[in-house]
Short mmCIF file of C-alpha atoms in Angstrom, two decimals:
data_model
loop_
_atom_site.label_atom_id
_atom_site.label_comp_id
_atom_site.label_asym_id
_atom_site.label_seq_id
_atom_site.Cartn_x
_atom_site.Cartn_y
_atom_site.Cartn_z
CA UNK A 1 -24.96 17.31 31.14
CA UNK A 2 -25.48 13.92 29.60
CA UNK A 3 -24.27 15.48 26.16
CA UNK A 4 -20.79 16.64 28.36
CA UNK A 5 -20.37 13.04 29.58
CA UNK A 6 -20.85 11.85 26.16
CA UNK A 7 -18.11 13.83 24.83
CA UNK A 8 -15.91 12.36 27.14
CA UNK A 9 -17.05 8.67 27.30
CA UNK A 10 -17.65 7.92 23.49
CA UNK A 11 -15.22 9.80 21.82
CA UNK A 12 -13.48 8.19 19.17
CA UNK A 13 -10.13 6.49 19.12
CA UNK A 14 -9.26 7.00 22.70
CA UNK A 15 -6.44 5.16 23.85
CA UNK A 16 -6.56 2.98 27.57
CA UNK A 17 -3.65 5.06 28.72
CA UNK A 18 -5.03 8.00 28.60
CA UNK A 19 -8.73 7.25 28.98
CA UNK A 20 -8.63 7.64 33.04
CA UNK A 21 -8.37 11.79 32.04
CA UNK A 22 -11.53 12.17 30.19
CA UNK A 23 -13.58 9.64 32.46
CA UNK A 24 -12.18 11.91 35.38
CA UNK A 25 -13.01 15.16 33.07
CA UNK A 26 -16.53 13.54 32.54
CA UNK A 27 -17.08 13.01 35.99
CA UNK A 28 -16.37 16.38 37.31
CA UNK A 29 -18.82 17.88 34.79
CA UNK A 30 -21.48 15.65 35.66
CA UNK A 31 -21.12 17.49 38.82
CA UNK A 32 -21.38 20.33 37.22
CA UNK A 33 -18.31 21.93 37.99
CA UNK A 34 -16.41 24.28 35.58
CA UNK A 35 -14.70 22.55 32.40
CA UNK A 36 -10.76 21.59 32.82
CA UNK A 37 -8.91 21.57 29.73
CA UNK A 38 -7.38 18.05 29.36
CA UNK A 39 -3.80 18.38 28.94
CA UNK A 40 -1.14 15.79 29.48
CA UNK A 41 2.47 18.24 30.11
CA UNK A 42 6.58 17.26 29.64
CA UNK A 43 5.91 13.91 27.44
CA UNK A 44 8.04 12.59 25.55
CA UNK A 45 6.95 12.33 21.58
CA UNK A 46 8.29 9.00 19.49
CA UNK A 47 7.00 9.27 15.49
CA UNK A 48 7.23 6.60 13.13
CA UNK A 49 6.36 6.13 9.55
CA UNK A 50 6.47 3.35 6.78
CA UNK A 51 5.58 5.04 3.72
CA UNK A 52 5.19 3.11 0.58
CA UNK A 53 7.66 4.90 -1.75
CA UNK A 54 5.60 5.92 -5.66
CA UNK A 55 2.04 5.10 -4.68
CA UNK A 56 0.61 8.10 -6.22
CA UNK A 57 2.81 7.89 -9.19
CA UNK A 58 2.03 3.64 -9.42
CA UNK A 59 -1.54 4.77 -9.02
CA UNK A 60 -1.70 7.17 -11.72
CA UNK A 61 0.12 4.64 -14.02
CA UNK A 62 -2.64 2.18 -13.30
CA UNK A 63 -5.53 5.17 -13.79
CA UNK A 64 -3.52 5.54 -17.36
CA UNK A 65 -3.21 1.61 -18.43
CA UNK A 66 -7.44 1.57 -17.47
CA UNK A 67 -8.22 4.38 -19.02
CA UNK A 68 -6.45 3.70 -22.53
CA UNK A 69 -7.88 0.26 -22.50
CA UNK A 70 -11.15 1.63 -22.03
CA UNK A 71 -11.00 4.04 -24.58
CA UNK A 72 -9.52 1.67 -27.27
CA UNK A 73 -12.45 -0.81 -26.43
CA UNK A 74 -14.27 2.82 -27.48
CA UNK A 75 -12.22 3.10 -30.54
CA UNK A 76 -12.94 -0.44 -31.86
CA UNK A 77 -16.66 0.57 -31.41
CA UNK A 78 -16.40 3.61 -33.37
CA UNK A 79 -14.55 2.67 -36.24
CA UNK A 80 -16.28 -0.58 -36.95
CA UNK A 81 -19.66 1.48 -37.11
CA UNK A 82 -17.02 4.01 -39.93
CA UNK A 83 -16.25 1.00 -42.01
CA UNK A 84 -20.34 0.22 -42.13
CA UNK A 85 -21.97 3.04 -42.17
CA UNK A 86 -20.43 6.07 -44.27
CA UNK A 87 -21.29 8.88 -41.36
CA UNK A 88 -19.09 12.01 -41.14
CA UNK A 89 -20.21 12.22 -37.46
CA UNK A 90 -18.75 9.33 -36.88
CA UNK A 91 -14.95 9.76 -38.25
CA UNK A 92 -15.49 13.21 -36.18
CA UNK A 93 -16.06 10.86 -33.03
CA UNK A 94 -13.05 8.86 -34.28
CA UNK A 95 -11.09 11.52 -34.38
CA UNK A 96 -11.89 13.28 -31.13
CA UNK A 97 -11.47 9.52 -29.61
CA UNK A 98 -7.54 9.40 -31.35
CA UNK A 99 -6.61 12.72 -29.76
CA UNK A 100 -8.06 11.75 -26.39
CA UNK A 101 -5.96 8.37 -26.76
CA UNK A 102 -3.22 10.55 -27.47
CA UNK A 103 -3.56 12.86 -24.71
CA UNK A 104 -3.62 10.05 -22.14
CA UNK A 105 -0.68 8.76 -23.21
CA UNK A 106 1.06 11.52 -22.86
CA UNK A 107 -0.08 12.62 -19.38
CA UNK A 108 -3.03 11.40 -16.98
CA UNK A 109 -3.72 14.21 -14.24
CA UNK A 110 -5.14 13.75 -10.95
CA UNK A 111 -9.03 14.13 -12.31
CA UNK A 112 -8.49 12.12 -15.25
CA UNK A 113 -10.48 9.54 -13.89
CA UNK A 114 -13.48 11.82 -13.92
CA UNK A 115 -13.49 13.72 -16.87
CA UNK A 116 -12.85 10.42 -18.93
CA UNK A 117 -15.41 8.80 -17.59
CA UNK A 118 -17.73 11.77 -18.14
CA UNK A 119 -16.13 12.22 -21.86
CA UNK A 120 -17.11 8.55 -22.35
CA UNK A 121 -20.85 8.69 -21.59
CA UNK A 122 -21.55 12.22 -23.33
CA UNK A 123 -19.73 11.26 -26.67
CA UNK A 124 -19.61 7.58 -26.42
CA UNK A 125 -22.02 5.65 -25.06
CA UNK A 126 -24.75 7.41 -25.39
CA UNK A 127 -24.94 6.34 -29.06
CA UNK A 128 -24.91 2.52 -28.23
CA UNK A 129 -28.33 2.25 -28.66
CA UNK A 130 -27.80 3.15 -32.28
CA UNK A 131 -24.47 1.30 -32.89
CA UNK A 132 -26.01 -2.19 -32.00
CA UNK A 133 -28.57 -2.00 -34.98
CA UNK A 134 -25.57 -1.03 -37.60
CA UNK A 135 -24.54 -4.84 -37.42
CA UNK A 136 -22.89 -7.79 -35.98
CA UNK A 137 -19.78 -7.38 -35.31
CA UNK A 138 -20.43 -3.86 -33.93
CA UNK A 139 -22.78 -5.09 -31.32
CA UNK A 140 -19.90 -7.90 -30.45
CA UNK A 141 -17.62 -4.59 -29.95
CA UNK A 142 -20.06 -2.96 -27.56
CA UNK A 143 -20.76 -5.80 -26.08
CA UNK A 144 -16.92 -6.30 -25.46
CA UNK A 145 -16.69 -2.55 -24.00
CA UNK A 146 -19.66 -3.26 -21.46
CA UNK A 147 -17.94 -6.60 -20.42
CA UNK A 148 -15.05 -4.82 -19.86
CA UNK A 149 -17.03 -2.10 -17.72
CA UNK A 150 -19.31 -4.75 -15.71
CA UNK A 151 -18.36 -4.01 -12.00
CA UNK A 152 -19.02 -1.60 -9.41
CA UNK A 153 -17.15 1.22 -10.97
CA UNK A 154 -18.56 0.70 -14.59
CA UNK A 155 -15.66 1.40 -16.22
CA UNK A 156 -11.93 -0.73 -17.10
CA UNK A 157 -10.51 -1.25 -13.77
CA UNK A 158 -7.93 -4.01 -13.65
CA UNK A 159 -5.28 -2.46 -13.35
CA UNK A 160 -6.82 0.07 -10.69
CA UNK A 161 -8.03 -3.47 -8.88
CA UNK A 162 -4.33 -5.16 -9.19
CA UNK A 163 -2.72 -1.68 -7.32
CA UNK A 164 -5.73 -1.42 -4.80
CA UNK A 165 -5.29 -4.77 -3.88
CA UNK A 166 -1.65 -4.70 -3.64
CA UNK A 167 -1.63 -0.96 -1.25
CA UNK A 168 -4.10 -3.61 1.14
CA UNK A 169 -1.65 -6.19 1.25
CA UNK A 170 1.08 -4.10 1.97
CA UNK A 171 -1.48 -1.84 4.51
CA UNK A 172 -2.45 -5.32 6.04
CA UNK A 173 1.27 -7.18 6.83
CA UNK A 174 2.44 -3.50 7.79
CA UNK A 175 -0.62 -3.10 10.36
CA UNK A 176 -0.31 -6.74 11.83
CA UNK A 177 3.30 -6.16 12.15
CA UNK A 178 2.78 -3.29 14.46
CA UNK A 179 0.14 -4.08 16.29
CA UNK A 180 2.05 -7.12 17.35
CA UNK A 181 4.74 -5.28 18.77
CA UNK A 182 2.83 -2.14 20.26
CA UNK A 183 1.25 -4.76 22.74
CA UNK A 184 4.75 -5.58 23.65
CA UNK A 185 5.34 -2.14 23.98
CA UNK A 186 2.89 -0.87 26.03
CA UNK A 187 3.44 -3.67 28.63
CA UNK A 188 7.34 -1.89 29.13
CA UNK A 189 4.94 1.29 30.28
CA UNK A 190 0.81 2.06 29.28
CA UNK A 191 1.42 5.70 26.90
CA UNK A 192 -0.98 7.00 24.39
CA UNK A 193 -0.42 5.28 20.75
CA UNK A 194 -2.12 7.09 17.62
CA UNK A 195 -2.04 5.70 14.50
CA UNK A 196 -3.08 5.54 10.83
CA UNK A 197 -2.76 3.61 7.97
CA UNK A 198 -3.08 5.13 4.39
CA UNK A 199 -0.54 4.76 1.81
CA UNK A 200 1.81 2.82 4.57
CA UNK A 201 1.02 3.02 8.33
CA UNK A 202 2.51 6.04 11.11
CA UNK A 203 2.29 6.13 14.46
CA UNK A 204 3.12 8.84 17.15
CA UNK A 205 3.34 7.64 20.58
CA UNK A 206 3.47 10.11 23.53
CA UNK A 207 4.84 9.13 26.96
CA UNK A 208 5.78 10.89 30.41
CA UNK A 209 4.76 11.12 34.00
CA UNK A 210 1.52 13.29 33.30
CA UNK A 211 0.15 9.51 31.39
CA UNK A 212 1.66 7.58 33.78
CA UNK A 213 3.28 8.13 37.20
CA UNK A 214 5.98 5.43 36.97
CA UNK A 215 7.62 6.48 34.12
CA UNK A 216 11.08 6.63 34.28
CA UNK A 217 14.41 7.27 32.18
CA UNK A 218 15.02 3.31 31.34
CA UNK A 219 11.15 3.49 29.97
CA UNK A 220 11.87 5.93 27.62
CA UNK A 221 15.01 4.10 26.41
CA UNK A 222 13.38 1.02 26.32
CA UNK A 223 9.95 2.19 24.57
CA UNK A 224 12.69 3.97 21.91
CA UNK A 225 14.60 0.74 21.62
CA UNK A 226 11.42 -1.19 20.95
CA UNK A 227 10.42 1.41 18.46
CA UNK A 228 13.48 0.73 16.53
CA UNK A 229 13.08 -3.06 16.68
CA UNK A 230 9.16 -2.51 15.63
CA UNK A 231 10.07 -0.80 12.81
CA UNK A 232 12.66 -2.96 11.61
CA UNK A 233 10.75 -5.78 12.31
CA UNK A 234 7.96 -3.89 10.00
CA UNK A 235 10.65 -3.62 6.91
CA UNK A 236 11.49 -7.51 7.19
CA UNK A 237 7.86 -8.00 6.76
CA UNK A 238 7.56 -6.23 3.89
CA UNK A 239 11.31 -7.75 2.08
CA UNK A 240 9.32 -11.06 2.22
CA UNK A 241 6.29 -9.78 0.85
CA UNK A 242 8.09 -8.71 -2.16
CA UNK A 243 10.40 -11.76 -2.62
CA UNK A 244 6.76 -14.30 -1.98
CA UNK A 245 4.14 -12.27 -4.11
CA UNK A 246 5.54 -10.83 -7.44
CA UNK A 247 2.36 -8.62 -7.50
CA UNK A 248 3.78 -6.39 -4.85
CA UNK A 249 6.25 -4.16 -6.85
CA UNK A 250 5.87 -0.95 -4.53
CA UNK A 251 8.46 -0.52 -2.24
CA UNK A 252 8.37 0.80 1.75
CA UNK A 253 10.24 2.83 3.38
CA UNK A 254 10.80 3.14 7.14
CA UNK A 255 11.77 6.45 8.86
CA UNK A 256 11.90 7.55 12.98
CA UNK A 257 12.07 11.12 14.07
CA UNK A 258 13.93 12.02 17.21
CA UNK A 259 13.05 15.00 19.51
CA UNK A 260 14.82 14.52 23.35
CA UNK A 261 12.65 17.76 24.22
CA UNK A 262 9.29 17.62 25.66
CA UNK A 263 5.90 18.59 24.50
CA UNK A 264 2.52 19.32 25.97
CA UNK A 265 -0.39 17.91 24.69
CA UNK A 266 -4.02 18.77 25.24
CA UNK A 267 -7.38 17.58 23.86
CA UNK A 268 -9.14 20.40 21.68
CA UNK A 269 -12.97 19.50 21.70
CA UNK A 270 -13.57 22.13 18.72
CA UNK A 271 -11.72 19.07 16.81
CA UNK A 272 -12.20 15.66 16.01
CA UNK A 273 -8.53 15.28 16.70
CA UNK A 274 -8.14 13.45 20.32
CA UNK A 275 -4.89 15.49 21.04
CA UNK A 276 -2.68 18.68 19.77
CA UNK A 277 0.14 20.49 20.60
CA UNK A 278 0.90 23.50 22.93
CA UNK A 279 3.65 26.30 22.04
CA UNK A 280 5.81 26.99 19.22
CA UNK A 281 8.28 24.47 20.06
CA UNK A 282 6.04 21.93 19.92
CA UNK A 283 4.42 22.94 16.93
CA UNK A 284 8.49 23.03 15.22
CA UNK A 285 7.92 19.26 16.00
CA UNK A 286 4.72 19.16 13.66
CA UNK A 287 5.89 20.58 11.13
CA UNK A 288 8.69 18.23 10.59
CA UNK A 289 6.45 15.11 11.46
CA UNK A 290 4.67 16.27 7.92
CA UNK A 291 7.52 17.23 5.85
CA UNK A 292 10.19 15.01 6.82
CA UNK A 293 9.11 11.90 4.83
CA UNK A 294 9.94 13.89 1.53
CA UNK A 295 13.37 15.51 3.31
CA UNK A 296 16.63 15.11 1.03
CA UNK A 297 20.07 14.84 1.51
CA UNK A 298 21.58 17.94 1.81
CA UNK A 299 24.41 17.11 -0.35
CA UNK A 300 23.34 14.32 -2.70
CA UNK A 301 19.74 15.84 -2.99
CA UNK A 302 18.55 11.65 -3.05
CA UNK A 303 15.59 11.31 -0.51
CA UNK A 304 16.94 10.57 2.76
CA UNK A 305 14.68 7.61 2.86
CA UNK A 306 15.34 4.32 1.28
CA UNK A 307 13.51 0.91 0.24
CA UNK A 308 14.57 -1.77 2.98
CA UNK A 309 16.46 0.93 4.91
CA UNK A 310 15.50 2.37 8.84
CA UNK A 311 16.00 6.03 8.86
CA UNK A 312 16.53 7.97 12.13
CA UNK A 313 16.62 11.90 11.84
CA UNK A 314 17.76 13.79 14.63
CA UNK A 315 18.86 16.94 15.53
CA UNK A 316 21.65 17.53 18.25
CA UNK A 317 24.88 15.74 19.20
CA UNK A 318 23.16 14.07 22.80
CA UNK A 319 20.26 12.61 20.07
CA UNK A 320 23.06 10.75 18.05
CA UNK A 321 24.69 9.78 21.15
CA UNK A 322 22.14 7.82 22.50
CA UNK A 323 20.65 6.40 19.19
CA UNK A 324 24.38 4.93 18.32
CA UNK A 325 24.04 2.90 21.60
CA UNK A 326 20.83 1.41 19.70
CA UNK A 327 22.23 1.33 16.46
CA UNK A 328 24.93 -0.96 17.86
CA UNK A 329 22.17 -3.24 19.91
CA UNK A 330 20.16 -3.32 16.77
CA UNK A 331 23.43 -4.66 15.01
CA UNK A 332 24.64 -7.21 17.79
CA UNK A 333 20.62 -8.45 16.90
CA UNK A 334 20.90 -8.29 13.63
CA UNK A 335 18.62 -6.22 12.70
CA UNK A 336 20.72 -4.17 10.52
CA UNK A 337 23.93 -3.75 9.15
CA UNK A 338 26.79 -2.94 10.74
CA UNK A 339 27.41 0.29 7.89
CA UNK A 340 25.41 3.55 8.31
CA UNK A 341 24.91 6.13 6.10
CA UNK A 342 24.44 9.62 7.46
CA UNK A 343 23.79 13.19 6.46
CA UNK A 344 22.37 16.33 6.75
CA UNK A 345 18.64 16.90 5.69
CA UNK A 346 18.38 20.13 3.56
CA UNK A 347 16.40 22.71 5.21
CA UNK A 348 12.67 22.03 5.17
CA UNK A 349 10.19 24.43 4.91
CA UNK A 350 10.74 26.66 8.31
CA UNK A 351 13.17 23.83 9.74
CA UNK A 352 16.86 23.45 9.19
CA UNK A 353 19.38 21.69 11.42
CA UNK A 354 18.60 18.03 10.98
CA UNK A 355 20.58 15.41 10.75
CA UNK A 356 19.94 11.81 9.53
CA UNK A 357 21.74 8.35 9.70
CA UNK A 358 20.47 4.53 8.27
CA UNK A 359 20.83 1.28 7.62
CA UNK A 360 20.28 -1.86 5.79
CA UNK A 361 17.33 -3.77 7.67
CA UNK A 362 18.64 -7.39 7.34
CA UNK A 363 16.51 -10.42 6.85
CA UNK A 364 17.14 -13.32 9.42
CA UNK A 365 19.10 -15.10 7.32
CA UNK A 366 21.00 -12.53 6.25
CA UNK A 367 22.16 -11.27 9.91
CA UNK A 368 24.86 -13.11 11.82
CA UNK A 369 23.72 -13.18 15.49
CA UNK A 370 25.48 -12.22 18.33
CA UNK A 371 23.09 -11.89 21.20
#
């Protein structure tokens, strides 16, 4: 029984507006009644991403410029030994170590990082040992390669450092920035906030009756309003980043998906996931959660997405309706431009009829106000 209440009463990430279920779930099992599925029915599901546009290509890049550093440092080793010592071995290991510099350059794949590293020790360093008696200046070239390689990771890893770094300062303004305003936001109504940060930050907020018995209509606009101005408010953060710290060269970009439908939610204890969905329909709306951040306009095939631009995607005519009311609030603020874009997202996997629309988020100084 203890191990029931447990469950219930430490489970991870539970949100306040939504704790009341479980405690009341935990309770009645402590009783020892039969189990209740927890499910919270007709809410109303508002998604959000800031993605940060090439981080797996910028990462790679970084992987490549450590890597051929590394490797050279290698080289230098090698062939200094070659012009000492007159070993066929080593202009064999020279050789293998060209082709290998060769091959990075041309392409670094997504276990390069391993099997370089591995390539390294077998053929390379193993032999140190040996290369530090053949002289002077080649122990001054290992000891310049283990310099290099002196940190945690024992390999080259500046440039690794300088885009790890970088993803955290982005990660870090983008995660203050919303946290700041989801406080705001859950004193228009409590509702259930999850949320991650990776490469960027998402969210997915659910919100109805079955959470909170005073919902109403003008909470749902007003929670969708403030999810507009939250996201904005997250792209301003990150167009001073960029123009204050020339390190961050990564762009972000901002998108909201609209559904007007319902879903139900309920809490699956066979997964470490607090909540799921219920039905097909619903489960239409997870699929496009995961694809739409790579979605593309229909006709010009560019990503629908854009650096410094809010995206909305949407699907029906009563969607766009009310969102325009926004758009032109978010404009009288000054939060955007007064010139949208708009399209229609080509098909996604399983999901076709979306529809799309953004806009330039607008520093302060940029915007003219006219609250």
């Amino acid at each position: 029984c203890q191990t029931i209440q447990q469950r219930f009463t430490n489970i991870r990430n539970i949100h306040p507006a939504v704790e009341w279920r479980f405690l009341q779930e935990a309770e009645r099992r402590r009783w020892g009644l039969p189990p209740e599925i927890i499910v919270f029915e007709d809410v109303y599901p508002l998604y959000g991403i800031c993605d940060i546009r090439g981080s797996s290509s910028e990462r790679n890049r970084a992987i490549q410029t450590d890597l051929l550093t590394q490797f050279c440092l290698g080289l230098t080793i090698v062939e200094t030994v070659c012009q000492i010592k007159d070993s066929a071995f080593c202009q064999q290991l020279r050789q293998d170590l060209l082709e290998y510099i060769k091959s990075l350059e041309a392409k670094v794949s997504v276990d390069s990082e391993i099997t370089a590293r591995d390539y390294l020790h077998l053929h390379l360093e193993i032999y140190f040992d040996y290369f530090v008696e053949c002289g002077d200046a080649v122990k001054t070239a290992v000891e310049a390669y283990r310099a290099a390689c002196s940190n945690e990771h024992h390999s080259v890893y500046q440039a690794r450092d300088r885009y790890d770094q970088m993803l955290h300062k982005i990660n870090y303004h983008l995660q203050n920035t919303w946290e700041k305003w989801q406080k705001q936001m859950q004193q228009i109504i409590p509702h259930h906030c999850d949320f991650e940060a990776t490469d960027g930050i998402d969210h997915m907020m659910y919100l109805g009756k079955s959470i909170n018995p005073k919902f109403s209509q003008f909470h749902l606009c007003s929670l969708r309003y403030e999810q507009l101005r939250a996201i904005c408010d997250c792209a301003r953060t990150i167009l001073r980043l960029k123009a204050e710290s020339e390190e961050v060269t990564l762009g972000v970009v901002h998108l909201i998906l609209v559904q007007n439908s319902t879903i139900d939610i309920y809490h699956n204890e066979s997964t470490e996931r607090l909540f799921d969905v219920k039905g097909s329909r619903d489960i239409r709306y997870e699929i496009v959660k995961k694809r739409i951040d790579k979605g593309v306009d229909q006709e010009t095939k560019e990503r629908i997405t854009q650096p410094g631009m809010l995206t909305v995607v949407y699907s029906t005519d009563e969607e766009w309706q009310e969102y325009q009311q926004y758009f032109r609030y978010l404009v009288r603020e000054g939060w955007v431009e007064d010139k949208f874009e708009s399209g229609l997202v080509e098909p996604l996997q399983g999901v076709s009829g979306l529809r799309f629309v953004r806009a330039k988020v607008l520093l302060p100084e940029e915007a003219t106000s006219t609250k």
